[in-house]
CSV table of C-alpha atoms in Angstrom, one decimal:
chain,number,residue,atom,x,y,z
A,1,UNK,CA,9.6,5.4,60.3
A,2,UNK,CA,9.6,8.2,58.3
A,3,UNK,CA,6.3,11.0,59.9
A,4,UNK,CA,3.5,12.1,57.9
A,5,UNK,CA,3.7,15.9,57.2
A,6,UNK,CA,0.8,16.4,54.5
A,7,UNK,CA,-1.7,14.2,53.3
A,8,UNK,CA,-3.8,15.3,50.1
A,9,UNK,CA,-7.1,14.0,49.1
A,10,UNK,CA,-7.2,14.3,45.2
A,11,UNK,CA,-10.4,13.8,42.9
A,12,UNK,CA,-10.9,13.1,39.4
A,13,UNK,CA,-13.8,15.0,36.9
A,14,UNK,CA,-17.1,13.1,36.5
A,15,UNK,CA,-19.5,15.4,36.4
A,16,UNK,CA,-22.6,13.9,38.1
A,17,UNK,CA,-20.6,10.8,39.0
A,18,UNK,CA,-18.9,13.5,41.8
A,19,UNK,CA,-21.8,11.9,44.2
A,20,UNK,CA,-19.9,8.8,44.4
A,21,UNK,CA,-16.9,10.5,45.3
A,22,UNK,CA,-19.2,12.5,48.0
A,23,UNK,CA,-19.9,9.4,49.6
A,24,UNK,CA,-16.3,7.6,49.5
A,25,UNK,CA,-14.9,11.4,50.8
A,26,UNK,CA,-17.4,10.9,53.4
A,27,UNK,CA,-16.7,7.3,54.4
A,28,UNK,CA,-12.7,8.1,54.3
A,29,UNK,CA,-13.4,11.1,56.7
A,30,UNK,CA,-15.4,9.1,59.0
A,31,UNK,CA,-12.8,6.8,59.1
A,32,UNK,CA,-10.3,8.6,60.5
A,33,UNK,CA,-8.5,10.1,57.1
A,34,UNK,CA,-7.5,14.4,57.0
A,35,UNK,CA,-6.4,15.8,54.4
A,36,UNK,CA,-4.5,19.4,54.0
A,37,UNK,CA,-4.1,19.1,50.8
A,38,UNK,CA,-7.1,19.3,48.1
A,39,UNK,CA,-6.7,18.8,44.7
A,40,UNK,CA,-10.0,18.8,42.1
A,41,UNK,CA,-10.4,18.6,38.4
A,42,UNK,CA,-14.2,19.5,37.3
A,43,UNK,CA,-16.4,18.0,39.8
A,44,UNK,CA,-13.6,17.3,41.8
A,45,UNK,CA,-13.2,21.0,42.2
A,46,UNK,CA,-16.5,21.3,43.3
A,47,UNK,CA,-16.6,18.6,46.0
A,48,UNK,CA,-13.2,19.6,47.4
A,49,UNK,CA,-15.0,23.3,48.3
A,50,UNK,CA,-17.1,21.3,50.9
A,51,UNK,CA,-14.7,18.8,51.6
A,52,UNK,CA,-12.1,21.5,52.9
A,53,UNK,CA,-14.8,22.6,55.0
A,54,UNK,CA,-15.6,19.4,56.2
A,55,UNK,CA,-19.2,20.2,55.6
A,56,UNK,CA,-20.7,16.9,54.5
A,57,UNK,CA,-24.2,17.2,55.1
A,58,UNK,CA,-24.1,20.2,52.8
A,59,UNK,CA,-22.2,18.1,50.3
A,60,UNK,CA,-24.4,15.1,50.3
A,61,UNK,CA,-27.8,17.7,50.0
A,62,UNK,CA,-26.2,18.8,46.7
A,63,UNK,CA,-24.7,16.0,45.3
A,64,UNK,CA,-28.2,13.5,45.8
A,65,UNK,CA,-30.7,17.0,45.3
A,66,UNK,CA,-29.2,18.6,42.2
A,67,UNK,CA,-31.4,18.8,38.9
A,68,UNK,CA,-30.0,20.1,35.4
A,69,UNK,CA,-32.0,23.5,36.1
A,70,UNK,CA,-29.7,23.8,39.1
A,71,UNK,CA,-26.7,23.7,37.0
A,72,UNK,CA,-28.0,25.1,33.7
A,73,UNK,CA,-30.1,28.5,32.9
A,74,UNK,CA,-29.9,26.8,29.7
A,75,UNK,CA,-29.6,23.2,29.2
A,76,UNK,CA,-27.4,21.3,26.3
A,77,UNK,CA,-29.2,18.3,27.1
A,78,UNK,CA,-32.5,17.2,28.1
A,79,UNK,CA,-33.4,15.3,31.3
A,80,UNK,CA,-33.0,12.0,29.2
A,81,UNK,CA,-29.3,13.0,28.0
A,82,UNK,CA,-30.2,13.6,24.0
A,83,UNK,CA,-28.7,17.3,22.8
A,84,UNK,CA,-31.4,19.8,22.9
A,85,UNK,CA,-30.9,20.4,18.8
A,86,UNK,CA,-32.6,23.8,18.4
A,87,UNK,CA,-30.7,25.5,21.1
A,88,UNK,CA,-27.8,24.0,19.8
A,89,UNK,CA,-28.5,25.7,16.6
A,90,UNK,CA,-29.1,28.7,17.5
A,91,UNK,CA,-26.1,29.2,19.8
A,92,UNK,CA,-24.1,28.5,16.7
A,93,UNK,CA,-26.2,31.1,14.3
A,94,UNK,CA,-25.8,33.5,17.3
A,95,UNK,CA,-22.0,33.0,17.2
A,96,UNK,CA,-22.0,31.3,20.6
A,97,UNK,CA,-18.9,29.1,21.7
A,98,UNK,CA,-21.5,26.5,23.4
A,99,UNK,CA,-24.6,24.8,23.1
A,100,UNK,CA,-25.6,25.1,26.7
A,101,UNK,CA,-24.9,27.6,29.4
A,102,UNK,CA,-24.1,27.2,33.0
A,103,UNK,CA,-25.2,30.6,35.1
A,104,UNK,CA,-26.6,28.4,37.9
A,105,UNK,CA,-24.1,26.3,38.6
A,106,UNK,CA,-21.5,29.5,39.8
A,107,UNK,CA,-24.8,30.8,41.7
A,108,UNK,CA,-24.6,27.6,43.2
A,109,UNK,CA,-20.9,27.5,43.9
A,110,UNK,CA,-21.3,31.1,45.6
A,111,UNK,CA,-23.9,30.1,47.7
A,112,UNK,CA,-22.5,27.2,49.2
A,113,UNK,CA,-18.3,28.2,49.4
A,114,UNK,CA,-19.0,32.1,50.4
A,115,UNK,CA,-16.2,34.3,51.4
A,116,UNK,CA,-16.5,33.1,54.8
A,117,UNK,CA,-16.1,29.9,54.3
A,118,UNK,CA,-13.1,30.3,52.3
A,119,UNK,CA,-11.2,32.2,55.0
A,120,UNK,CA,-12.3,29.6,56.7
A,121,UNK,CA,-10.4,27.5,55.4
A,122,UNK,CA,-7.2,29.7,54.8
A,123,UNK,CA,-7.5,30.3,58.8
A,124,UNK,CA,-7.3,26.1,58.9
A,125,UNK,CA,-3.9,26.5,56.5
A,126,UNK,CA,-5.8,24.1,54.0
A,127,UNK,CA,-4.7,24.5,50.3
A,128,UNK,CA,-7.4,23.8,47.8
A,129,UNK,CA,-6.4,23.5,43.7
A,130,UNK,CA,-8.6,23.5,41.2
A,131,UNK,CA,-7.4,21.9,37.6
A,132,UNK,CA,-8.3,24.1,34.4
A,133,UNK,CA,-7.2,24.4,31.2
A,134,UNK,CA,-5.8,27.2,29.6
A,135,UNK,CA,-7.5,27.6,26.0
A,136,UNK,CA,-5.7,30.5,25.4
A,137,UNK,CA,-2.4,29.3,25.6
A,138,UNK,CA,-3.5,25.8,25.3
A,139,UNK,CA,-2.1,24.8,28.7
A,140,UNK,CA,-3.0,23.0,32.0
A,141,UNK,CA,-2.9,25.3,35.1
A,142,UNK,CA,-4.1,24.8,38.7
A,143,UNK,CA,-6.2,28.1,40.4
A,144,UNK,CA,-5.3,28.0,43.8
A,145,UNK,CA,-7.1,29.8,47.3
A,146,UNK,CA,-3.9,30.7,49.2
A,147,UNK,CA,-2.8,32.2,45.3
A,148,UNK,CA,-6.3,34.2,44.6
A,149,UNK,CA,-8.4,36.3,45.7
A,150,UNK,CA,-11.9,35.0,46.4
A,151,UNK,CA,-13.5,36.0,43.3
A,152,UNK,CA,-11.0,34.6,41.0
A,153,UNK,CA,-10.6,31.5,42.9
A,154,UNK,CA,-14.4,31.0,42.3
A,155,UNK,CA,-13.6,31.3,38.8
A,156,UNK,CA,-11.2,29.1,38.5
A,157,UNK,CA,-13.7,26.3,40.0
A,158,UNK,CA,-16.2,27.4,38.1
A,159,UNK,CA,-13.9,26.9,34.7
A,160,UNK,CA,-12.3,24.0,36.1
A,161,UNK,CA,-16.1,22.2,36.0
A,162,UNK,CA,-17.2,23.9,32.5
A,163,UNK,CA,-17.5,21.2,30.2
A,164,UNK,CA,-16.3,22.4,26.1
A,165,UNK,CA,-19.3,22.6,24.1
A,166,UNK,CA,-21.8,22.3,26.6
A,167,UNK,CA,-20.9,25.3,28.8
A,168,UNK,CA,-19.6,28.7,28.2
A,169,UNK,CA,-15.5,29.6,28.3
A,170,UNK,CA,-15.0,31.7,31.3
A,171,UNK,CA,-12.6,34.6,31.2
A,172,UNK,CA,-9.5,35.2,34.0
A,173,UNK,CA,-7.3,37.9,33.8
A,174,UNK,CA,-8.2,38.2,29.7
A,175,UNK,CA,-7.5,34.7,29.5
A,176,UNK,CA,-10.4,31.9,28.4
A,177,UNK,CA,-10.4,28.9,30.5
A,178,UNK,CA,-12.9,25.5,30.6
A,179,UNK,CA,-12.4,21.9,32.2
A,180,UNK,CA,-9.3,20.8,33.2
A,181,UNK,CA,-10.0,17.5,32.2
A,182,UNK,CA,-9.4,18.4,28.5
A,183,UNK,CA,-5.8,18.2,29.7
A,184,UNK,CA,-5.3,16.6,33.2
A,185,UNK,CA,-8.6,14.9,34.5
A,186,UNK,CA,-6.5,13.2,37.4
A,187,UNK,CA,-4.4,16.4,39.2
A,188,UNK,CA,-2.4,13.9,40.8
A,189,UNK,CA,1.0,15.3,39.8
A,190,UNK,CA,0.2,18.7,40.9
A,191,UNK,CA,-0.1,16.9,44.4
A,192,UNK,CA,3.1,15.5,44.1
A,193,UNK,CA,4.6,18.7,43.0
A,194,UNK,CA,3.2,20.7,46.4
A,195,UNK,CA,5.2,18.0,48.2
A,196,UNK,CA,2.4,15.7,49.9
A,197,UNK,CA,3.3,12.8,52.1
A,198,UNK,CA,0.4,11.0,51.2
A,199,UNK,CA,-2.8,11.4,48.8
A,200,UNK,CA,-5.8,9.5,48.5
A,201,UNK,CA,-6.9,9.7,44.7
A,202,UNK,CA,-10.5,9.2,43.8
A,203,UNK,CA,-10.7,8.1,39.8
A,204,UNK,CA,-14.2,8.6,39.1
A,205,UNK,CA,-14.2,5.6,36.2
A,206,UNK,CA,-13.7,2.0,36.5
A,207,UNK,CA,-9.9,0.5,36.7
A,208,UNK,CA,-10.6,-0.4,33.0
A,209,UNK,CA,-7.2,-3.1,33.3
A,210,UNK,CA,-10.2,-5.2,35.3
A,211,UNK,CA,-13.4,-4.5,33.9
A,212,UNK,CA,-14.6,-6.3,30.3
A,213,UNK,CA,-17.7,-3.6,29.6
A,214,UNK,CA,-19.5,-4.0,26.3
A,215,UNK,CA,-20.7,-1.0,24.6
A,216,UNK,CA,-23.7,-0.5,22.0
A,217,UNK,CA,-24.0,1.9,19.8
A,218,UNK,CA,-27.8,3.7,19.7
A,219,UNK,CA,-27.7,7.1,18.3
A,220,UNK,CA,-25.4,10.0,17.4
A,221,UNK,CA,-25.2,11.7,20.9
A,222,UNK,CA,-24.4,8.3,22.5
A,223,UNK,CA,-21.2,8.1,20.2
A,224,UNK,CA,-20.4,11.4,20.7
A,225,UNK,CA,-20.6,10.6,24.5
A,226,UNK,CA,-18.6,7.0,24.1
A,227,UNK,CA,-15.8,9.3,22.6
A,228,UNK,CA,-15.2,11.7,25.3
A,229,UNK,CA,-15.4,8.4,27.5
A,230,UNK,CA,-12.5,7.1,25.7
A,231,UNK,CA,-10.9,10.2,25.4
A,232,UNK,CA,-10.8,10.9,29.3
A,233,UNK,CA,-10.4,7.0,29.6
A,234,UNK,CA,-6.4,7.9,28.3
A,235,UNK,CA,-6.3,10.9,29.7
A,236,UNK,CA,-7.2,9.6,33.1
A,237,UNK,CA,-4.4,6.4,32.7
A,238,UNK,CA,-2.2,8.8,31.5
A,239,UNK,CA,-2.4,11.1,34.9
A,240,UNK,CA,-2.2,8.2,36.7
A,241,UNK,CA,0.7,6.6,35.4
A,242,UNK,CA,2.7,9.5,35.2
A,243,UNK,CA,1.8,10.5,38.9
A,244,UNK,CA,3.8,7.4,39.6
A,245,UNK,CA,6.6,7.6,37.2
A,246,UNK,CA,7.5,11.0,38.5
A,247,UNK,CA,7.0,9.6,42.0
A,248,UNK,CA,9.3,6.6,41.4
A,249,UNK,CA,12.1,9.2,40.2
A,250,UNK,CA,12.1,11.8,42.6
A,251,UNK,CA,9.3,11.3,45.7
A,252,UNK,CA,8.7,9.4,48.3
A,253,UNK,CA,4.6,9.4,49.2
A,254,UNK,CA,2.2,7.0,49.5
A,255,UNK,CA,-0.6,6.8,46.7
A,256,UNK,CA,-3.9,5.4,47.7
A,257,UNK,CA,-6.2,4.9,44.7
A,258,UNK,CA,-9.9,4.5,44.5
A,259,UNK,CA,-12.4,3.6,41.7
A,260,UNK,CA,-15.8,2.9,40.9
A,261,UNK,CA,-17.1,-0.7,40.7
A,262,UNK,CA,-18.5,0.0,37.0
A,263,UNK,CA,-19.3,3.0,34.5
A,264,UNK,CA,-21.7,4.4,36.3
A,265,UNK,CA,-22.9,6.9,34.2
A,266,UNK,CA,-23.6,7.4,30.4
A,267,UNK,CA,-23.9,11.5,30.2
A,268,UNK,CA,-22.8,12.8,33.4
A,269,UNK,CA,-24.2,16.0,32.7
A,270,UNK,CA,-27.3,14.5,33.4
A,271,UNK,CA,-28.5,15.0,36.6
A,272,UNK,CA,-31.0,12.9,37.9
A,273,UNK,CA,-31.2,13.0,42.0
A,274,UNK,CA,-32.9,9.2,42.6
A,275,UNK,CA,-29.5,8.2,40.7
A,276,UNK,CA,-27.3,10.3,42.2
A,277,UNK,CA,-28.4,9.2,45.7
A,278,UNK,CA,-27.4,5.7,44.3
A,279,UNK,CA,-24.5,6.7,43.3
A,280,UNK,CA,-23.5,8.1,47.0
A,281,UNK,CA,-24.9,5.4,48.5
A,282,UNK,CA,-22.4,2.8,46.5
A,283,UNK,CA,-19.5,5.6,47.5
A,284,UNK,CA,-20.4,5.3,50.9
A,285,UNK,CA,-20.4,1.9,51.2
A,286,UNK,CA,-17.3,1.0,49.8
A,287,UNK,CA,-14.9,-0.9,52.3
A,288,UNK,CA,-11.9,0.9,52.4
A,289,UNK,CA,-10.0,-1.0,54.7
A,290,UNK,CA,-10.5,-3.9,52.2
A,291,UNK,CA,-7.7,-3.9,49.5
A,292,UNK,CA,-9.0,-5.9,46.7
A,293,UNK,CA,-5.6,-6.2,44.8
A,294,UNK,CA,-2.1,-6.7,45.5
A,295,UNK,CA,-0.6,-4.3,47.8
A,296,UNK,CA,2.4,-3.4,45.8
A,297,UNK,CA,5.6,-2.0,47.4
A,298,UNK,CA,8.0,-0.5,45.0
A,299,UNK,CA,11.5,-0.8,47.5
A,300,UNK,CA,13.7,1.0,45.4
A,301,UNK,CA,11.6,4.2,45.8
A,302,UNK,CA,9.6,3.6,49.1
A,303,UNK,CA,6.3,3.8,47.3
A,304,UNK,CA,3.1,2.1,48.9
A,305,UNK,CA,0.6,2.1,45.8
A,306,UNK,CA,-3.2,0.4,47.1
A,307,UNK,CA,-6.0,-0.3,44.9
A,308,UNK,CA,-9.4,0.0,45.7
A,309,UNK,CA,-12.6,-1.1,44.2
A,310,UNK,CA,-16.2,-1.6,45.8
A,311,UNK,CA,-15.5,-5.3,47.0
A,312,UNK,CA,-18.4,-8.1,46.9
């Protein structure tokens, strides 16, 4: 029986849908799952601060107490999701590269993973990623906290969760970085790179090979959002069935993967807390011992692939 060396939790972008993946994180913990391993794209690299740290009471105050004016000193979007017009404007006269701008949320990310927390976890020999995209050079790359300093790595999560268009580019090292779910919204290859024995992957959208959804159209931002849906939709099935292409051909880990029951959000850069409560609540709950799809073994490479979805 071959042992366990590394086991990596790995998390999707989602924006406010990240307090599902709080509450799942949470149940897995509390169910006996440790991770060394942390791998984030967007709000994934949020979570995965706290995560590391094992801090989930922290995690669950932000992710089910968080407003828009706790992420934005100025908001693309109103509280009801439509594109605050004027500002959007005026960024562009002002030769802005966004319509929104997100000072608040790296206040926020300071505040709650501080230096000390950080060695923290570098004391525990925890490696945490964080998934950005390179606008620059027009290419994926991962900030790491065993690779940089403190304030870079804060950067790098900070980028790794600014949403194009909506939030500012962030400059490292003379280089201009946003979400790294442009590119790779599912970082699970860069957990198979490092080597893992086994990752847990939390996709926050449905498993859209079983879902049927309707969508209607009602306005111009509500396209626009439906778009990037699709867009990250691929991108997302993409990571995914890559992760295990390149797994089939060289690795040998197990890859446990989660989703959500349903789209649970339209704009998740809307951030509405009785919702987002909800949404941890429906994380929480999910039964993960209960495999609601074929358990399928792969021989010829050793790969164990689950699939999980909130169960009736």
């Amino acid at each position: 029986m071959r042992i366990k060396l590394k086991r990596a939790l790995c998390i999707s972008g989602g924006g406010s849908k990240g307090a599902f993946a709080g509450g799942l994180a949470k149940k897995l913990y509390e169910s006996g799952h440790r991770w060394n391993n942390y791998y984030g794209t967007s709000t994934g690299a949020l979570l995965n601060t706290l995560i590391s740290l094992e801090d989930f009471d922290t995690l669950e105050k932000v992710y089910t107490n968080v407003e828009n004016k706790d992420i934005f000193d100025k908001p693309p979007f109103n509280q009801r999701g439509r594109i605050n017009v004027f500002r959007g404007l005026w960024r562009t006269v002002m030769g802005r590269t966004s319509i929104g701008r997100a000072r608040n949320l790296l206040d926020l990310i300071k505040e709650t993973y501080t230096p000390e927390n950080n060695a923290n976890v570098l004391s525990q020999q925890k490696i945490v990623c964080a998934c950005v995209t390179n606008y620059t050079l027009g290419r994926v790359e991962c900030g790491y906290n065993t690779k940089e300093n403190y304030h870079d790595f804060i950067k790098y999560i900070f980028a790794s969760a600014s949403v194009p268009l909506a939030m500012d580019l962030v400059n490292i090292g003379g280089m201009e970085y946003l979400d790294g779910g442009v590119v790779e919204h599912v970082p699970l290859q860069q957990a198979i790179n490092d080597g893992v024995d086994e990752v847990d992957v939390i996709i926050l959208r449905p498993n859209y090979s079983e879902t049927n959804m309707v969508w209607e159209s009602k306005n111009v931002p509500n396209v626009i959002m439906r778009t990037m849906q699709l867009l990250m939709k691929e991108i997302s099935e993409a990571d995914v069935i890559i992760g295990k292409l390149k797994n089939t051909l060289n690795k040998n880990i197990d890859i446990n993967l989660y989703y959500v029951p349903e789209d649970i959000a339209g704009n998740s850069l809307v951030f509405d807390k009785d919702v987002m409560k909800a949404w941890w609540k429906l994380g929480y709950n999910l039964d993960v011992n209960k495999i609601t799809t074929n358990h399928k073994v792969m021989v010829e490479s050793n790969i164990h692939v689950k699939e999980h979805r909130v169960g009736s």
